[in-house]
Coordinates of C-alpha atoms in Angstrom, one line a residue:
X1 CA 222.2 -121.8 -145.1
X2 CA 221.8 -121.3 -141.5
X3 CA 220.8 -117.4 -142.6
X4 CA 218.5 -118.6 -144.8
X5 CA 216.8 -121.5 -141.7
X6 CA 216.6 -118.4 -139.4
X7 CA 214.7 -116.6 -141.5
X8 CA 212.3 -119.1 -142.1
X9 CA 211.6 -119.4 -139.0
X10 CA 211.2 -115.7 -138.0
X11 CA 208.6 -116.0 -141.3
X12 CA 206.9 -118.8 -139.5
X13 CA 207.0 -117.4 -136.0
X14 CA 205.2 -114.1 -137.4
X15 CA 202.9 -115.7 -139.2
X16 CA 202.2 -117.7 -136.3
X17 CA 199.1 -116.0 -135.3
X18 CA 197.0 -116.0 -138.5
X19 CA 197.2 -120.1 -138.6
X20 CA 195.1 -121.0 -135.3
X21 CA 195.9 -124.5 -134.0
X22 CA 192.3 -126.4 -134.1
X23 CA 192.3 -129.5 -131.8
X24 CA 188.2 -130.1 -132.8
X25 CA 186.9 -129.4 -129.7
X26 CA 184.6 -126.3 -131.4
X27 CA 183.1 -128.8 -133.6
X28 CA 181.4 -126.4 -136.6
X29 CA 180.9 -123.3 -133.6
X30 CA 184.0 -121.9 -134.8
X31 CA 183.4 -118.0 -134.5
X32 CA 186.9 -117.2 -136.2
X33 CA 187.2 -113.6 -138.1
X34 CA 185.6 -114.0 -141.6
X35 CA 188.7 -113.7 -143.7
X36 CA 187.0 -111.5 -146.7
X37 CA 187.3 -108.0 -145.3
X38 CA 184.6 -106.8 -148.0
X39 CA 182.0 -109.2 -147.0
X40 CA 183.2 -109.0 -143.0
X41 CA 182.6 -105.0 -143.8
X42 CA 178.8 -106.2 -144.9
X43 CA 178.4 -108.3 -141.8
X44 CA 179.6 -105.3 -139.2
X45 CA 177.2 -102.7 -141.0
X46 CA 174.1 -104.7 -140.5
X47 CA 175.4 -106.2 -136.9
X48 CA 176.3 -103.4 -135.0
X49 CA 174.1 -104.1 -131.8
X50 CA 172.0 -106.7 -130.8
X51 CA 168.1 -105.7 -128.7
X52 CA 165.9 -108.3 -127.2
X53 CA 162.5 -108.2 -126.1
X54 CA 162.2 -110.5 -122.4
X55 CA 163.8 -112.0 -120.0
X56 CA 163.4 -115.5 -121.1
X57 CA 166.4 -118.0 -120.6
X58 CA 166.4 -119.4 -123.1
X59 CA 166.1 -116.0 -125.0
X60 CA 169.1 -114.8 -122.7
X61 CA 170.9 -117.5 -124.2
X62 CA 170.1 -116.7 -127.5
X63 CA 171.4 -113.6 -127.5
X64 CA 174.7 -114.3 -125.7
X65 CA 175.4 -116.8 -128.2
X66 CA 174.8 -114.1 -131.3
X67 CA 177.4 -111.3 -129.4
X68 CA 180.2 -114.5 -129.1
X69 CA 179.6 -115.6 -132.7
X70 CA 179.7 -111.8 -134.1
X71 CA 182.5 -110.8 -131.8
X72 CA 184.3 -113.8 -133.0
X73 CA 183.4 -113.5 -137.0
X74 CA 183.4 -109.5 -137.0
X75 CA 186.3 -109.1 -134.7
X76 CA 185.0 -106.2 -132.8
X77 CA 182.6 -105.7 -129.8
X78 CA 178.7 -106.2 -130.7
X79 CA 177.2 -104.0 -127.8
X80 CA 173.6 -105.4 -126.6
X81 CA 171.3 -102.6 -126.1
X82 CA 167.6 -102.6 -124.4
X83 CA 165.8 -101.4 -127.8
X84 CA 167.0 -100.6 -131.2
X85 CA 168.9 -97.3 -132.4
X86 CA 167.5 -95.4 -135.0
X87 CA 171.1 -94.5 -136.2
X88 CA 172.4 -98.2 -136.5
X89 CA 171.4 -101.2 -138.0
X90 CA 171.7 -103.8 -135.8
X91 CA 169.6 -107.6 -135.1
X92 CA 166.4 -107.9 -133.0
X93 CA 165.7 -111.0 -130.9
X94 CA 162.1 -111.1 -130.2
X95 CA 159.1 -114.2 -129.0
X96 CA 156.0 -113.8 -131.1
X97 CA 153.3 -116.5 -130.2
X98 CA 151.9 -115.1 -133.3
X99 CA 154.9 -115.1 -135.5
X100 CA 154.9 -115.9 -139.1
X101 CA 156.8 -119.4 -139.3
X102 CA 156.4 -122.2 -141.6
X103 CA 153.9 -124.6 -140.6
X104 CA 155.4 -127.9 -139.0
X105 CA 154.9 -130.9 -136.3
X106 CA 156.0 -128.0 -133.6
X107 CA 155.7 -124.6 -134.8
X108 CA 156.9 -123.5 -131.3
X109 CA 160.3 -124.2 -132.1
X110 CA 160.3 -122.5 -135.8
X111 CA 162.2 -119.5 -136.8
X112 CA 161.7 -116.7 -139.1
X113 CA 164.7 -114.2 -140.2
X114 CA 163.8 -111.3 -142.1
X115 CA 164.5 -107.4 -142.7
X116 CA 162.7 -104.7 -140.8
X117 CA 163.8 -101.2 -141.7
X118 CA 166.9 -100.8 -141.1
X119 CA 167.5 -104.1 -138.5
X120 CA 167.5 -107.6 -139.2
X121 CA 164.8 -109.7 -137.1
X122 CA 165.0 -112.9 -135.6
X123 CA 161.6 -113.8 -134.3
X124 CA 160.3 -117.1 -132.5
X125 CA 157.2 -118.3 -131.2
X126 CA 159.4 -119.0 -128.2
X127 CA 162.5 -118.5 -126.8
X128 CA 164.1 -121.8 -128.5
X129 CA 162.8 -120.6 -131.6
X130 CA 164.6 -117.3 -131.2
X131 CA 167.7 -119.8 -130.8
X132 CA 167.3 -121.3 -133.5
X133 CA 167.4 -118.9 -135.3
X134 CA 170.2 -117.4 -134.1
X135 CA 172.3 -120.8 -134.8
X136 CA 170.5 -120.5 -138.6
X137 CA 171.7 -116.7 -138.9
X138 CA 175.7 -117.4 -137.9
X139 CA 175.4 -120.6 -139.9
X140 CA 174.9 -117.9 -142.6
X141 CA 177.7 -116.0 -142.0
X142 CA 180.3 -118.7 -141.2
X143 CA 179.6 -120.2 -144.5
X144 CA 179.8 -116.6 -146.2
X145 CA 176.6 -116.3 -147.0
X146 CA 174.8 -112.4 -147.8
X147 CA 172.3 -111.0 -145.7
X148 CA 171.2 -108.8 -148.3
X149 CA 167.8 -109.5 -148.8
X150 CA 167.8 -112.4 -146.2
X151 CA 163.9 -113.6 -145.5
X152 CA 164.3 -117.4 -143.9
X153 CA 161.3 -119.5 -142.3
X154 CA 161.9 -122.9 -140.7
X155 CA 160.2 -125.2 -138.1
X156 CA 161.7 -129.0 -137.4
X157 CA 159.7 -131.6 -139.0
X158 CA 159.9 -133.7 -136.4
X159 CA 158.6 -133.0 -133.0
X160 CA 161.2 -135.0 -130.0
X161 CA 164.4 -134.6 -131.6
X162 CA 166.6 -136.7 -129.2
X163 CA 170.6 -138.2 -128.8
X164 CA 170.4 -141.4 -127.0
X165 CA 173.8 -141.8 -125.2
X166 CA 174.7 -145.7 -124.2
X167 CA 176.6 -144.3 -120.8
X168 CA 177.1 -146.0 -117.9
X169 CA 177.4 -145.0 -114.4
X170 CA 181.1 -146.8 -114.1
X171 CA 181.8 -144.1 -117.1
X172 CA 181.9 -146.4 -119.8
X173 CA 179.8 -146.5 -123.1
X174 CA 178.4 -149.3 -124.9
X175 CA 179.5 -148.9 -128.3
X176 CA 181.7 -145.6 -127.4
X177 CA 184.9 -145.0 -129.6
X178 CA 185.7 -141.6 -128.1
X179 CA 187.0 -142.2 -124.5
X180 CA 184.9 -142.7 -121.5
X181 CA 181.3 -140.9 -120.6
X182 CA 181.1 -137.1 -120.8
X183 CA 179.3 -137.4 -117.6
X184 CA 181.2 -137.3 -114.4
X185 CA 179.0 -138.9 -112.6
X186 CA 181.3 -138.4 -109.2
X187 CA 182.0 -134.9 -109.5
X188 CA 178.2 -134.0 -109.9
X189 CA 176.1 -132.5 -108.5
X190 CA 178.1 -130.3 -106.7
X191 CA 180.9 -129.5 -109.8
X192 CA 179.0 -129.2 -113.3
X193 CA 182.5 -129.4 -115.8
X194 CA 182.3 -126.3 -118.9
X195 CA 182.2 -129.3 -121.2
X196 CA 178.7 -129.7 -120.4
X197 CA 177.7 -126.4 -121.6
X198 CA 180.1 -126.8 -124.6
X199 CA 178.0 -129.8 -125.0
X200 CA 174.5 -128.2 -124.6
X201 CA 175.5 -125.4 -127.3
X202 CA 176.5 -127.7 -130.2
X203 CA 172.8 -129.5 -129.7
X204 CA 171.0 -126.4 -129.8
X205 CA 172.6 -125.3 -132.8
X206 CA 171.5 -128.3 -134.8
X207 CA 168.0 -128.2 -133.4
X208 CA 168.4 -131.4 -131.1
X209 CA 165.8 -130.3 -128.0
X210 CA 166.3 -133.8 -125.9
X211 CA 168.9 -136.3 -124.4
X212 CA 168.5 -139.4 -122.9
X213 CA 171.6 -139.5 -120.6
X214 CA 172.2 -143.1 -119.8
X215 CA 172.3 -146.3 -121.5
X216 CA 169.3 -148.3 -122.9
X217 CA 170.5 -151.2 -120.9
X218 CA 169.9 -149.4 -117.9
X219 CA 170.8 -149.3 -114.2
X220 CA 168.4 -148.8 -111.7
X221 CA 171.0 -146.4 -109.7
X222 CA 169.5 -143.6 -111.8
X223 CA 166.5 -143.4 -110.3
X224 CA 167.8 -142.8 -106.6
X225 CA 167.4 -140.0 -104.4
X226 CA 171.6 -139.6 -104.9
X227 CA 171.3 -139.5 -108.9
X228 CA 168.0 -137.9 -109.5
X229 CA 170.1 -134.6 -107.8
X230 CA 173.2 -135.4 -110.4
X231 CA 170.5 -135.3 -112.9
X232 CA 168.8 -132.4 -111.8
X233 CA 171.9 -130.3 -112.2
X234 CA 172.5 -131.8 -115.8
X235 CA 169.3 -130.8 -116.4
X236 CA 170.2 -126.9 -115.3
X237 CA 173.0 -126.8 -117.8
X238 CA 170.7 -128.1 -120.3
X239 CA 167.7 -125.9 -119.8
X240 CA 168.8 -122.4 -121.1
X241 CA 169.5 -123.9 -124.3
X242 CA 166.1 -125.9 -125.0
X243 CA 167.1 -129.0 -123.7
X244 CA 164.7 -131.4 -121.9
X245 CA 166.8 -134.9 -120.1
X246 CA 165.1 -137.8 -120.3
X247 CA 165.7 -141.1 -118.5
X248 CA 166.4 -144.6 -119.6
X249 CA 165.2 -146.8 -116.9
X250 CA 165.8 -150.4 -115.6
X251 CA 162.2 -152.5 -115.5
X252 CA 163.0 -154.4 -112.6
X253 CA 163.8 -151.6 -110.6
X254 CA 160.6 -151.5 -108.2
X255 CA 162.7 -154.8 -107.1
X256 CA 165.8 -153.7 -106.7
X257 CA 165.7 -150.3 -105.6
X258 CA 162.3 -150.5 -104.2
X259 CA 162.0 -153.2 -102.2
X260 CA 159.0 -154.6 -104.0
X261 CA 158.4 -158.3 -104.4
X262 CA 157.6 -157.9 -107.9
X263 CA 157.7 -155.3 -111.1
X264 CA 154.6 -156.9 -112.9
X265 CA 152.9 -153.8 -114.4
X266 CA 149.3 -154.7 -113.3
X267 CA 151.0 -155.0 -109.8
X268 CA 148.9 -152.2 -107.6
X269 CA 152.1 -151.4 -105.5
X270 CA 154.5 -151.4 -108.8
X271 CA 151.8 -148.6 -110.0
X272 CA 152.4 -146.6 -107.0
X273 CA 155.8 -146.6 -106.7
X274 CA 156.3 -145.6 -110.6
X275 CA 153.8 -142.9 -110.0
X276 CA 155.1 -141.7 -106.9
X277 CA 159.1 -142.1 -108.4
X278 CA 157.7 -139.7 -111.8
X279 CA 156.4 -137.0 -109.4
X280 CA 159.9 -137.4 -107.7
X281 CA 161.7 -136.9 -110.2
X282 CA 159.1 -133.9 -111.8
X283 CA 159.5 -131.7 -108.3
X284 CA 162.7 -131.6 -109.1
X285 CA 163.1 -131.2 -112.6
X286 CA 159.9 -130.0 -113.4
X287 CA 160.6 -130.1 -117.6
X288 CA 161.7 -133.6 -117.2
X289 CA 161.5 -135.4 -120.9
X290 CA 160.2 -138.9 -119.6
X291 CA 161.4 -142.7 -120.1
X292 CA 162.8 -144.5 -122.2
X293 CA 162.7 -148.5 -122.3
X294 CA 164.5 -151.4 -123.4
X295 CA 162.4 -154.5 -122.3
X296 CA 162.4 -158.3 -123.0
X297 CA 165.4 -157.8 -125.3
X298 CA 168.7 -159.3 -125.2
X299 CA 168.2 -160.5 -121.6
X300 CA 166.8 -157.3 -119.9
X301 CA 163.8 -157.6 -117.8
X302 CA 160.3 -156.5 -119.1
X303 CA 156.8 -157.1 -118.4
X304 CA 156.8 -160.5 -120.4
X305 CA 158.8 -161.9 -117.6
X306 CA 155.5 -161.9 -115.6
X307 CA 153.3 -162.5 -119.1
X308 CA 152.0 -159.2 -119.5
X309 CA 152.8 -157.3 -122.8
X310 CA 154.9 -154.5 -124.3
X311 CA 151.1 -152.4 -124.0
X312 CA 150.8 -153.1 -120.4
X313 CA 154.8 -151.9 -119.9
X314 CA 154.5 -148.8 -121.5
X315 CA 151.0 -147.9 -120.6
X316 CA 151.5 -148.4 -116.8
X317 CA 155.3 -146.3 -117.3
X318 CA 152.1 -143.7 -119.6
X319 CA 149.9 -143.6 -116.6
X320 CA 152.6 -142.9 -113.9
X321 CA 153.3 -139.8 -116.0
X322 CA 150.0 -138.5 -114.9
X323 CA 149.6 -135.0 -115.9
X324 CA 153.1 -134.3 -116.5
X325 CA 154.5 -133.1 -119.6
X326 CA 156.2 -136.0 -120.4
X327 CA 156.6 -139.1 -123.2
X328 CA 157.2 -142.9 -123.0
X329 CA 159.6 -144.3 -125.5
X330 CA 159.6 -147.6 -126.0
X331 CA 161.9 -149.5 -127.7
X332 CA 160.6 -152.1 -130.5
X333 CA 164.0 -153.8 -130.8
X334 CA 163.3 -157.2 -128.8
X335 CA 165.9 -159.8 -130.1
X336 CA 166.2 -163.3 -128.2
X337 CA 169.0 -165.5 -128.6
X338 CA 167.7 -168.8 -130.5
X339 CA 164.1 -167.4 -131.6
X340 CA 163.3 -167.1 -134.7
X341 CA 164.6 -165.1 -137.8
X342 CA 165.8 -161.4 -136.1
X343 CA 164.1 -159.9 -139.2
X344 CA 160.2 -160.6 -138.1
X345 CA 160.9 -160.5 -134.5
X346 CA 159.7 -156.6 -133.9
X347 CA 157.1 -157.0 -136.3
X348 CA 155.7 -160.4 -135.1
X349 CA 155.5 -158.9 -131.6
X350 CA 154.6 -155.3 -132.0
X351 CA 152.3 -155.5 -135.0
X352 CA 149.7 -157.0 -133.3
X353 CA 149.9 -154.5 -130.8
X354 CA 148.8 -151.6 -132.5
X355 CA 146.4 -148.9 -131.5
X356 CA 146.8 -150.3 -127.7
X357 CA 149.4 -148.3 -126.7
X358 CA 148.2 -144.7 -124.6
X359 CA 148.7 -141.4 -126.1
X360 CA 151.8 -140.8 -124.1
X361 CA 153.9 -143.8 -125.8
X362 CA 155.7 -143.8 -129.1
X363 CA 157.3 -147.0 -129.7
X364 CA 161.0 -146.2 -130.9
X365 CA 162.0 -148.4 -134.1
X366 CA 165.5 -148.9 -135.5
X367 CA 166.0 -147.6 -139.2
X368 CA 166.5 -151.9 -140.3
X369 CA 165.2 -154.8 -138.9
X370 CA 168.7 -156.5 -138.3
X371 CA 170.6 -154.1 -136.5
X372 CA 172.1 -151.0 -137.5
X373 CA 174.3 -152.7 -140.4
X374 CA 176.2 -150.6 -142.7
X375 CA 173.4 -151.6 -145.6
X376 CA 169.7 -153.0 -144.8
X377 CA 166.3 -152.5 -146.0
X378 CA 164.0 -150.3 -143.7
X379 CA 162.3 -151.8 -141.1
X380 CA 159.2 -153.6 -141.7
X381 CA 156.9 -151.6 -138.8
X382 CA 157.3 -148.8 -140.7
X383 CA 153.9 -148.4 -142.6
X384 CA 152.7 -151.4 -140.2
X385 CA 151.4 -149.5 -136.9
X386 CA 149.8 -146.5 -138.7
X387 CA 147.6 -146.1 -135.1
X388 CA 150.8 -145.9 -132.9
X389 CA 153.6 -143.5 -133.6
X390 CA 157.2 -144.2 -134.5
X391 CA 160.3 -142.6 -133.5
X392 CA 163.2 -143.8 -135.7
X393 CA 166.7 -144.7 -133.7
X394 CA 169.5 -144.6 -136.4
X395 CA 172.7 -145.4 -135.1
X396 CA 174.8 -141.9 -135.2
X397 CA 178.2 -143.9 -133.2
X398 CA 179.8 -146.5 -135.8
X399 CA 179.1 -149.8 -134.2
X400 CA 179.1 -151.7 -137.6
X401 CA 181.2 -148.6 -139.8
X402 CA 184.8 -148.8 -139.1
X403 CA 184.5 -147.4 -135.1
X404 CA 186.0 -144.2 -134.9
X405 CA 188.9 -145.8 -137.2
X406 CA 186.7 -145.4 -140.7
X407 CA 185.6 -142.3 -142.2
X408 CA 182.1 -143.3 -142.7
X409 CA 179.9 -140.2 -143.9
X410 CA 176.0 -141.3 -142.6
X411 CA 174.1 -138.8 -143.9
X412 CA 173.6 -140.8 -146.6
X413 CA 172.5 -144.0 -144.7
X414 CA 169.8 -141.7 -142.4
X415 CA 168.6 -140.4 -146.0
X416 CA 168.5 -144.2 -147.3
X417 CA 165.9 -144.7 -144.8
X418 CA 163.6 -141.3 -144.3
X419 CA 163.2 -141.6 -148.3
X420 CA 162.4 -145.0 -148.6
X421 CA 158.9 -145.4 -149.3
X422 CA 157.0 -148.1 -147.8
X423 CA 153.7 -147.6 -150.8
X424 CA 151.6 -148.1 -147.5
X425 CA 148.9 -145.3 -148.6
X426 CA 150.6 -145.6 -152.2
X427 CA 153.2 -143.5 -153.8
X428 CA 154.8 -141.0 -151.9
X429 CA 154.6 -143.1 -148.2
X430 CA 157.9 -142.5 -146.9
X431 CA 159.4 -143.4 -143.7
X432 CA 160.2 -139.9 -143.2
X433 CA 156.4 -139.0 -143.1
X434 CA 155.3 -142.4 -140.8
X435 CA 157.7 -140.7 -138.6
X436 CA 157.0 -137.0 -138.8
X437 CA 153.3 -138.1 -138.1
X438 CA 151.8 -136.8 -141.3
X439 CA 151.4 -139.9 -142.9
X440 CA 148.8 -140.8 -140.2
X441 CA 147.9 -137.8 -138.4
X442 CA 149.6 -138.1 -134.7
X443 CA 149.7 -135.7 -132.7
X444 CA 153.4 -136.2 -131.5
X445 CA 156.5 -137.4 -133.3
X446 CA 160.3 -138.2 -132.6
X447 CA 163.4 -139.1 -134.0
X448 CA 166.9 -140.6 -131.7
X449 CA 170.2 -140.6 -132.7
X450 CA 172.6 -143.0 -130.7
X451 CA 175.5 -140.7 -130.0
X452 CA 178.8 -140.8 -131.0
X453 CA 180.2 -138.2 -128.4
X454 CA 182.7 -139.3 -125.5
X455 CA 185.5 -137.5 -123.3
X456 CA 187.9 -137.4 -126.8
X457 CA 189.4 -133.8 -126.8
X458 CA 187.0 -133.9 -130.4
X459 CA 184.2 -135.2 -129.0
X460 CA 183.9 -137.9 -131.4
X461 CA 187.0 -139.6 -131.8
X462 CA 187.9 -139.4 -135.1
X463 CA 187.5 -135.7 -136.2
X464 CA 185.3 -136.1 -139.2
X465 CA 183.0 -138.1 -137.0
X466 CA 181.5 -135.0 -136.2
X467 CA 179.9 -135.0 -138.9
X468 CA 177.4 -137.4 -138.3
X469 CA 176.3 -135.9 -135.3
X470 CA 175.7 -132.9 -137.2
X471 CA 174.1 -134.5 -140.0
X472 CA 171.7 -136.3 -138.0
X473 CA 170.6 -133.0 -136.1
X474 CA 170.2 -131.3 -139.7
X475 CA 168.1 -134.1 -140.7
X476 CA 166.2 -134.5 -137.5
X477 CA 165.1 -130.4 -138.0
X478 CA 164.5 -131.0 -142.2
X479 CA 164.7 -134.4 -143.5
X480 CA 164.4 -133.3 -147.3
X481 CA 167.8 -131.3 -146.7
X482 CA 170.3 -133.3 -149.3
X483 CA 173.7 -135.5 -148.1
X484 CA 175.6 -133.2 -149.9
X485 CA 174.3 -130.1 -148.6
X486 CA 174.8 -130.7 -144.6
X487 CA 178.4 -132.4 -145.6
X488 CA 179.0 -128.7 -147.6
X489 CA 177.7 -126.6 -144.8
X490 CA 179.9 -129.1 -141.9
X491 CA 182.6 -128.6 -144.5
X492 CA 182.8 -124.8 -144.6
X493 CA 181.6 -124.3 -140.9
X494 CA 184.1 -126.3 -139.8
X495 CA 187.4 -126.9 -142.0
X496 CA 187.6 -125.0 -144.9
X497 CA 186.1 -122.2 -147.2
X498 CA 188.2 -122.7 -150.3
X499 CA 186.2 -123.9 -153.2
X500 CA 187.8 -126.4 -154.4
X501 CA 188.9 -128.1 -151.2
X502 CA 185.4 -127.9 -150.0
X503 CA 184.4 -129.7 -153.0
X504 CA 187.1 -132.8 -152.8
X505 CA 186.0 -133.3 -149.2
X506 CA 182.1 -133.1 -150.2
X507 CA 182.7 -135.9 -152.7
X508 CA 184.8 -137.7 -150.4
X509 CA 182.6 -138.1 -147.5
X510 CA 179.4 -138.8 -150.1
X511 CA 181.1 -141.6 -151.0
X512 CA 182.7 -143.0 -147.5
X513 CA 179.8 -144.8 -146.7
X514 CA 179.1 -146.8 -150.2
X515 CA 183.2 -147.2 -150.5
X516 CA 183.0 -148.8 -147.1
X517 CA 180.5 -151.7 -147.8
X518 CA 182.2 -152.1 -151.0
X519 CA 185.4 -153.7 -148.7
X520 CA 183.5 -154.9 -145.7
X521 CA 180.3 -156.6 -146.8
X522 CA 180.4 -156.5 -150.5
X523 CA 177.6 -159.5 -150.6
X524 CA 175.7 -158.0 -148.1
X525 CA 177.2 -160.5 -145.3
X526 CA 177.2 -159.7 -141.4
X527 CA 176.6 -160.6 -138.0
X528 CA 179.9 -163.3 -138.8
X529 CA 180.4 -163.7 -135.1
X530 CA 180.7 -167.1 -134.6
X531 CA 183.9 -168.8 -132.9
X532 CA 185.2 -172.0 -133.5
X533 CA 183.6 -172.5 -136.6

């Protein structure tokens, strides 16, 4: 018996290094060896060095992510070279402003993967494009896809493509179920912690080109002289991968920071000190995103307080922006304790208000009128400012699904609302096209996710949470992708390969999120918050 135990465990302890402990922290990235030695022999004969044609950062990054996801999945050095050799076949990286990708809201950030002679070519209109594509070509291979043949166009739908994270300077988040804040406020500038950069590189491979780094109920502290330099150095980490930061900001913070009397919006000094605090924060981060605003909602200050409107708010915030490259996002999600019926409020105060707001602003509209509830209709200003365009929030952290206790799958939910069709033009008017901007021809469109992510080894606290950060970045980049698809790709990028297990988890996370209303609000009941009742 003991014989028989000791040999056992000599099996185990040799077989030790094929079964790679996986704590989650990867999330899908996982460059492990492909396990097929045929189809791993397929990938090394067309991958056998890599060529790029600039200097571009973002390019740079590009290419040093392809070398660590072959090196990983082929298991042998991928060289990079300064042009391509005749005698190998290997992948080109190159920026075309003229290349051949599908048409979309921001062609600059489409992809097209294709043969040329001998080499496989990954071409951009810019660097992030060139990204992109990378991410799309090792999505290929980690899910064991050929590359025989291999001729792939793709631009994102959807223009801003942001995660809003509800952190706090203290290092808590609002609605967080994954440990504290990612951002380490104290250590930074000076220390910038690898997680960061971990962080950066899952975004980029799922097309997400924006964060807003702090908390919609925001503190003025972020716009100091101290934390515009903290956010400057996020910034840096975020760059090389096609990441612009963005800012939520506190309304009342000409008063509190500024030493102003007031923060009415009409106010000549509140002007100038917005104006001069956006070219502050643009000398030194000159690809700063922009703002984004809570206001007259839940208690936080806004322009109403001194009875201007949500227009005069966001046009001033518009204005300050000057000639920088930058957006206003303004959040439509205005409850009041005691007013009236929380399903008309946005669209009794923001309807009216349509075609007012500058060309700058996007007002930012949750994907239900109630709030982020496991099942509600879409919200009714979708269809209902066709002069003023959307960006849809959906909630990506489970606030109302189970915390990071539930598996809750929300692909399904996002898809609930991009396909519902409002009939506003007639058949065919989805949400999804209000928000891309083709519906009503703007110029500029977005989509936010409110993130999930905190300091949890996995990111997300419950493993499979991950998920729905990948599933809203898919869908951000192509909203007609299905639930099942991004679930199978998730699957096989990061779990499992094996047919049939791929195919139990598939069905089981397409049915978390309809299985969890079932035994939490079967009759469509919420918000039961009350106490002593």
């Amino acid at each position: 018996m003991l014989l028989r135990s000791l040999l056992l465990l000599l099996v185990l302890v040799g077989a030790a290094p094929l079964c790679r402990a996986d704590d989650g922290y990867r999330l899908w990235l996982k460059y492990d060896l492909v396990a097929d030695a045929t189809q791993r022999a397929q990938y090394r004969a067309a991958a056998q060095f890599i060529a790029s044609n600039g200097a571009d950062a973002v390019l740079k990054t590009a290419a040093t992510e392809l070398q660590r996801g072959l090196q990983g999945l082929l298991g042998q050095p991928v060289p990079m070279v300064a042009k391509a050799e005749s005698t190998k076949r290997g992948i080109l990286l190159v920026v075309d402003p003229s290349a051949n990708v599908s048409g979309s809201s921001d062609s600059r950030d489409g992809y097209h993967i294709s043969a040329q002679g001998r080499n496989l070519l990954v071409t951009g209109r810019s660097g992030a494009g060139v990204l992109y594509g990378v991410f799309a070509l090792l999505r290929q291979l980690q899910t064991g896809q050929s590359l025989a043949g291999l001729n792939v166009s793709s631009s994102p739908r959807i223009q801003y493509r942001l995660l809003n994270h509800w952190d706090n300077p203290n290092g808590t988040v609002e609605r967080g179920y994954a440990g504290s804040s990612i951002w380490k406020w104290y250590e930074l500038p000076q220390h910038l912690d690898p997680r960061y950069t971990d962080y950066a590189r899952a975004n980029a491979s799922i097309g997400i080109n924006g964060v807003a780094i702090n908390n919609v109920n925001a503190s003025a502290r972020y716009l100091t002289a101290e934390y515009i330099q903290k956010v400057k150095a996020l910034a840096g980490v975020m760059r090389p991968y096609g990441i612009r930061v963005y800012l939520s900001v506190f309304w009342a913070a000409p008063k509190v920071i500024g030493g102003l009397k007031t923060s009415d919006p009409l106010d000549a000094q509140v002007k100038q000190w917005w104006t001069a605090k956006a070219d502050e924060l643009y000398k030194e981060i000159p690809d700063f995103g922009g703002f984004l605003v809570k206001a007259n909602s839940e208690g936080e200050p806004g322009p109403q307080d001194y009875g201007r409107s949500h227009t005069d708010g966001a046009n001033m915030l518009a204005t300050a922006l000057g000639s920088h490259d930058g957006i206003v996002m303004w959040r439509a999600f205005v409850y009041k304790a005691g007013s009236s019926d929380r399903f008309k409020q946005a669209y009794e105060e923001f309807k009216p208000l349509d075609g007012t707001f500058a060309p700058k602003v996007l007002v930012q509209v949750k994907n239900g009128p109630i709030d982020f509830q496991a099942r509600e209709p879409f919200h009714p200003l979708f269809g209902a400012m066709p002069k003023t365009p959307l960006v849809l929030e959906v909630q990506i952290t489970q606030e109302y699904l189970g915390f990071a206790s539930h598996l809750v799958y929300l692909a399904p939910l996002f898809k609930e609302c991009l396909d519902a069709d409002t009939q506003v033009k007639g058949p065919g008017s989805t949400v999804a096209k209000v928000v891309d901007g083709s519906l009503d021809q703007h110029r500029i469109s977005g989509i936010a996710g409110v993130a999930n992510i905190g300091s949890d080894r996995n990111w997300t606290g419950h493993p499979m949470g991950q998920a729905n950060w990948y599933a809203f970045g898919r869908l951000a980049w192509d909203y007609t992708l299905t639930s099942k698809a991004i679930a199978t790709e998730w699957t096989r990028m990061t779990l499992t390969r094996e047919p049939q297990a791929v195919a139990t988890i598939v069905g089981m996370m397409d049915k978390s999120r309809d299985i969890y209303v079932r035994y939490t609000t079967p009759l469509g009941l919420h918000h039961i918050m009350g106490q002593n009742i």
